[in-house]
Coordinates of C-alpha atoms in Angstrom, one line a residue:
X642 CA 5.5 -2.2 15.0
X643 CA 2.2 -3.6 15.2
X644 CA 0.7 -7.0 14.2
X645 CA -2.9 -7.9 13.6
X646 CA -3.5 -11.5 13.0
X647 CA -7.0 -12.6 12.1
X648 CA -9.0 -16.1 12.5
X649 CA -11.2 -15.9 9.5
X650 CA -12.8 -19.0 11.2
X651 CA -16.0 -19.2 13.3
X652 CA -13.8 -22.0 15.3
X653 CA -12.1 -20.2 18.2
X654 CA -10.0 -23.5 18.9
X655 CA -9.5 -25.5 15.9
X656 CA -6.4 -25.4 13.1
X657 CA -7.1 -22.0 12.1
X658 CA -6.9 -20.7 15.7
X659 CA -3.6 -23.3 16.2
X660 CA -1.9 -21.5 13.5
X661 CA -2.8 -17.9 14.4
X662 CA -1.8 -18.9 18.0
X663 CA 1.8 -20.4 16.0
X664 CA 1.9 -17.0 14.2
X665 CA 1.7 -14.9 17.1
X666 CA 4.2 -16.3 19.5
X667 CA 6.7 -16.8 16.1
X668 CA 6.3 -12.9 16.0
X669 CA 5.5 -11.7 19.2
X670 CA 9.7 -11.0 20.1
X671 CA 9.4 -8.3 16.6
X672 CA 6.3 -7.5 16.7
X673 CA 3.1 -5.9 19.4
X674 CA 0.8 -8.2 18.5
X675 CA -2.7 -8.7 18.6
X676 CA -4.9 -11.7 17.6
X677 CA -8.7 -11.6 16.9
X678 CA -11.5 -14.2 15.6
X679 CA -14.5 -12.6 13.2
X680 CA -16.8 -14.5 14.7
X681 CA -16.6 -12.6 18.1
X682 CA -17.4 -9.8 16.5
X683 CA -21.5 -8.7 15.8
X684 CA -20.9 -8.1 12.2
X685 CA -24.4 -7.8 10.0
X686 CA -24.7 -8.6 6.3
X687 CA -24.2 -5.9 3.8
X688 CA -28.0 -4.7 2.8
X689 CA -26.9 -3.5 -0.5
X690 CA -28.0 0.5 -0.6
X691 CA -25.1 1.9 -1.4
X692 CA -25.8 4.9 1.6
X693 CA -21.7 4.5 2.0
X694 CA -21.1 5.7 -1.6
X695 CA -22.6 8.7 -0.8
X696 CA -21.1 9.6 3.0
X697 CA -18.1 7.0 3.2
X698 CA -20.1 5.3 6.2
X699 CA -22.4 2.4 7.2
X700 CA -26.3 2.6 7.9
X701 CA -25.2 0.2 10.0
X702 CA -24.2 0.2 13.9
X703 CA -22.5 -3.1 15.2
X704 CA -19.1 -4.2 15.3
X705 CA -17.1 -3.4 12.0
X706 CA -15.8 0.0 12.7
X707 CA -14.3 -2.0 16.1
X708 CA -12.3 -4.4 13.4
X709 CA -11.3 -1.4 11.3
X710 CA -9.8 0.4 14.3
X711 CA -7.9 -2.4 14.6
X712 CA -6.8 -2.3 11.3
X713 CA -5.6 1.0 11.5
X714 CA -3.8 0.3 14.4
X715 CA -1.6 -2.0 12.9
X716 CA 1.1 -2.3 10.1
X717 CA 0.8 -5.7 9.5
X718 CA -1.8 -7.6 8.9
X719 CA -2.1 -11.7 8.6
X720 CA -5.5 -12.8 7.6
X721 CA -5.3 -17.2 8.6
X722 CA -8.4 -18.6 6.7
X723 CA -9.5 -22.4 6.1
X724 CA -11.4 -23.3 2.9
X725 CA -15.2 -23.2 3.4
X726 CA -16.2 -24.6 0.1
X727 CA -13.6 -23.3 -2.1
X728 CA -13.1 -20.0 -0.1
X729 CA -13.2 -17.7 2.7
X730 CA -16.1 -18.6 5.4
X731 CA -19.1 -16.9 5.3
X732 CA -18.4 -14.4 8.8
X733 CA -15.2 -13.0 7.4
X734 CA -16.7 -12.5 3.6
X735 CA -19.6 -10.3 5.5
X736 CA -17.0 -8.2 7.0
X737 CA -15.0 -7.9 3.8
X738 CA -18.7 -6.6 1.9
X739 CA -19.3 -4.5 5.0
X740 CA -15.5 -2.6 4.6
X741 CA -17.3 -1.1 1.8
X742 CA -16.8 2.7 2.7
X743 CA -13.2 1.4 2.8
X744 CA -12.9 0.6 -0.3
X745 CA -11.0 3.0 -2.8
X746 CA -13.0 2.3 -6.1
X747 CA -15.6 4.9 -5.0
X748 CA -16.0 8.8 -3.9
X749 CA -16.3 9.8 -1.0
X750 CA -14.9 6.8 0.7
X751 CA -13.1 6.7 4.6
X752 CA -9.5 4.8 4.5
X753 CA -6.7 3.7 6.6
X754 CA -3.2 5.1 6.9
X755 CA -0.9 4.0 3.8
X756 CA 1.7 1.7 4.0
X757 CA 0.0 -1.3 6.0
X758 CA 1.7 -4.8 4.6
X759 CA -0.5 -7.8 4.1
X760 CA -0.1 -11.7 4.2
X761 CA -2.4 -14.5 4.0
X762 CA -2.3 -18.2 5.2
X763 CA -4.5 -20.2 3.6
X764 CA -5.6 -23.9 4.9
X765 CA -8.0 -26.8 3.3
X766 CA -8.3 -30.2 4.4
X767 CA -7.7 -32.1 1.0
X768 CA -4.8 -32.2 -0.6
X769 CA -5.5 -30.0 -3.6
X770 CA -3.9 -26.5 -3.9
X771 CA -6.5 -24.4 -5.9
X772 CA -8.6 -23.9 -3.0
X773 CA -5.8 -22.3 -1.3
X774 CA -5.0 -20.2 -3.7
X775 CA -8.8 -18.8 -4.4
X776 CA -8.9 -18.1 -0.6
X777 CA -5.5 -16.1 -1.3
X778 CA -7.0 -14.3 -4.3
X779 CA -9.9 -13.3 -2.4
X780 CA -8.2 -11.6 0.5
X781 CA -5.5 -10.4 -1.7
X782 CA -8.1 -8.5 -3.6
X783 CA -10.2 -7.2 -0.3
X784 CA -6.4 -5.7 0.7
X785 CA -5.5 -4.2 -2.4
X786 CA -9.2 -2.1 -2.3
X787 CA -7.9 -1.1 1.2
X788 CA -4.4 -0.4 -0.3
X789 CA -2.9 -2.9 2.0
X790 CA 0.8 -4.2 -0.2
X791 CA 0.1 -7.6 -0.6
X792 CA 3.4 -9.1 0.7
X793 CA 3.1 -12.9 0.8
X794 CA 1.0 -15.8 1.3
X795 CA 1.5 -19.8 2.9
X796 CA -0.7 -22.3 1.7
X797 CA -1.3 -25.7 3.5
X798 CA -2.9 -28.5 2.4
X799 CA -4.6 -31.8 4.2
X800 CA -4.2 -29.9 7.4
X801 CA -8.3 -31.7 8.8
X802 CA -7.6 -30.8 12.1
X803 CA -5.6 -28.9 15.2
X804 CA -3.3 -31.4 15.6
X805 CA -2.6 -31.6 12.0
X806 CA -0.7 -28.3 12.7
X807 CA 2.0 -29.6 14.7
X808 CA 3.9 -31.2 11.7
X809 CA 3.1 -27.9 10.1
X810 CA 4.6 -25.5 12.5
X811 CA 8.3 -25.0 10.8
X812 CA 6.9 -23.9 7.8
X813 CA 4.6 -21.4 9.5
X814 CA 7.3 -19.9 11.7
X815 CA 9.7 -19.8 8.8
X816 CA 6.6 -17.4 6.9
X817 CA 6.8 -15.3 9.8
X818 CA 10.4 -15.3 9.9
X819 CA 10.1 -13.2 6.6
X820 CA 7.3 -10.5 8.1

């Protein structure tokens, strides 16, 4: 079986990445796993002509069918996303609005294979838990146009930095545990 996990992030090396690296070695003994960050990707904002309603594919040529293969090769896949003003960061919403020929509300449309299971971790520096759960929704909602099963999500609060992981980590590998 094959594991995607995703930093949502544009930091390669803060908490986000900390937790995806956390995630990966917790299931790296069940899983082949392979770990990514949007923001390497080249990734162009959606320009809104709707040419992919008609032939199920982007005007566009950079680096989004790249992602989707990746998607496709796996059967699980774990977005990890901080809170950038109350929800995803702008590189991985662009993505999301570019997996428009994807997206199963619309004829023709491209897809992935069926059966791919879905999980979310959601992180925000304050304390509140709202934020956590919009970034949830969001990606919960981006899945279920892809017809990912939504399988569970982790949210974690007043983690402001890497090392504010560490005292975090049992609760992330116990999430994993249950992938």
């Amino acid at each position: 079986m094959n594991a995607l996990i995703i930093n949502c992030s544009p930091v390669r090396n803060g908490a986000t990445a900390e937790i995806v690296k956390t995630a990966s070695n917790s299931l790296s003994a069940r899983y082949e796993v392979k770990t990514i960050c949007i923001d390497d990707y080249d990734i162009g904002f959606c320009k809104g002509c709707r040419a992919c309603h008609k032939t199920a594919q982007c005007i566009q040529q950079d680096d989004v069918d790249m992602v989707m293969e990746l998607y496709e090769w796996a059967d699980v896949i774990i977005s990890v996303a901080p809170s950038y003003w109350a929800d995803i960061p702008g590189q991985f919403k662009v993505f999301i609005d570019r997996c428009t020929p994807w997206c199963n509300t619309h004829e023709p449309h491209t897809a992935i294979s069926k059966g791919k299971k879905g999980y979310t971790i959601a992180l925000r520096t304050g304390p509140g838990m709202k934020e956590c759960e919009r970034i949830v929704q969001t990606i919960e909602h981006f899945y279920w146009h892809l017809e990912i099963e939504c399988r569970g999500s982790l949210c974690l609060c007043s983690v402001d930095c890497k090392e504010a992981v560490e005292p975090r980590k049992n609760e992330i590998i116990d999430f994993c545990e249950n992938i």
